[in-house]
Amino acid sequence: MLPPVLGEARLLRSIGTKEGEAMHSWKEFNLTPKGIEDWISWYALTRENVMRCKDGIVLGMIRYQPFEKEQDEDPQEIALLTHLSKGWTLWIDDTFTGKETVHTLFLSWNPFYTMGGKTENGISSNVTKDDEVDQTFALDLEKFKACFPKEANPTILCYQAYIDSLMQSLTIGRCQKTMPAVPVDLDVYLTYQLPFDFSKNQVHLGDEVFLVLSVPSAVGQHTPAIQRTLFGLREAGLPYRHVERILCFSKKQAQKEYTKYMERWCPSRQYMQDFLTEDLHGNLYGWYNHQIILLIPSVEYARAVQYITKIFYEEGMLFQIEDFDAKDFWWGALPGIFRAGLKPPICSFESIKDLLKTKEKKDSLASQESERKGNANVSTELIS
């Protein structure tokens, strides 16, 4: 039996029942957190493919298959990306559950309101009524879906598939839940009786621990070290999430934030200042986080750290196995939790396809053979 939950009364208070009514109860957020359900913002499905969170944001997700990246720019995608600004967040998630790898793009919108009660950071249009936010966001999901090539077979997740994706991000496939008849109070329902332990630096799930690896020097998953590491983890059957998160800024907002951050560098050398604060170029801007999160037996933690360290040392890549900030980045990698793991600086990208999972084009038979041998060595080290 589930513990008593607030049900429909809580939902009505959260989404507002009268025009101009507050989005949420401040009293509710003043409660002392007692468990994971108090920290997770997931709340209720207000449409088949849109979730309203406790902090007022809306969250959707698109499942896709790896595809060959086109060299030509997509005008439709560029027009969409240039409208992203503060309040929008993207999570590019590749999750290996031990049996299969699933690729998902999560999108969230935190509506900003003017004094007149109208949203001001929408992509296509701004609305005044709160119940129109969910409908507008559902249409935006369709626009993002249209940016994928047909080869990717993009699908906007609904109902049970939506719930399954949330559970995969939370437990990397270890636990599953059936969608309740009334999909409300998902923070309580999806975390009920899950053996999470937050008393240590790392997050524990029963006898397993989440190893959080930050890779600030790599963008996307096309870097050899990233490919070798992920291939070795799959060969060894170790569950993981490869997550890239972008807290979006408009170009003007990004340039201001970037200049503010970089102007502290080399204050006595003007020529370096000019170089570091020159204009950003691209179509997508935001704070960029890049994490690989493993779920491994607690007794194997030290061995996994040695393996990761060896791989990235061999590749000469900057990496950080998180300890003090492990929980912060773990929370920030969960879809919808955009207030955790906030680390500057601003990054810019030409296309969202630079971050999505794409099919690799091999330059030569020699490069294929070299990668095959390298991957074989990596997976052997992990399994043995």
CSV table of C-alpha atoms in Angstrom, one decimal, residues 12 14-23 52 56 58 111 113 117 119 127-136:
chain,number,residue,atom,x,y,z
A,12,LEU,CA,-5.4,21.8,-8.0
A,14,SER,CA,-0.3,23.4,-7.7
A,15,ILE,CA,-1.7,24.3,-11.1
A,16,GLY,CA,-4.1,26.9,-9.8
A,17,THR,CA,-7.9,26.8,-10.1
A,18,LYS,CA,-8.6,30.5,-10.6
A,19,GLU,CA,-7.1,33.0,-13.0
A,20,GLY,CA,-4.2,34.8,-11.4
A,21,GLU,CA,-3.9,32.2,-8.5
A,22,ALA,CA,-0.4,31.3,-7.4
A,23,MET,CA,1.3,28.5,-9.2
A,52,ARG,CA,3.9,19.6,-14.7
A,56,GLY,CA,5.9,25.1,-12.2
A,58,VAL,CA,6.7,21.5,-17.8
A,111,PRO,CA,7.6,29.9,-18.0
A,113,TYR,CA,5.6,35.8,-16.5
A,117,GLY,CA,0.5,37.6,-16.3
A,119,THR,CA,4.6,34.4,-20.5
A,127,VAL,CA,0.1,32.8,-23.4
A,128,THR,CA,-1.8,34.4,-20.5
A,129,LYS,CA,-3.7,31.4,-19.1
A,130,ASP,CA,-1.9,28.8,-17.1
A,131,ASP,CA,-3.7,25.9,-18.6
A,132,GLU,CA,-2.4,27.0,-22.1
A,133,VAL,CA,1.2,26.5,-21.0
A,134,ASP,CA,0.9,22.7,-21.3
A,135,GLN,CA,-0.8,22.9,-24.7
A,136,THR,CA,1.8,25.3,-26.0
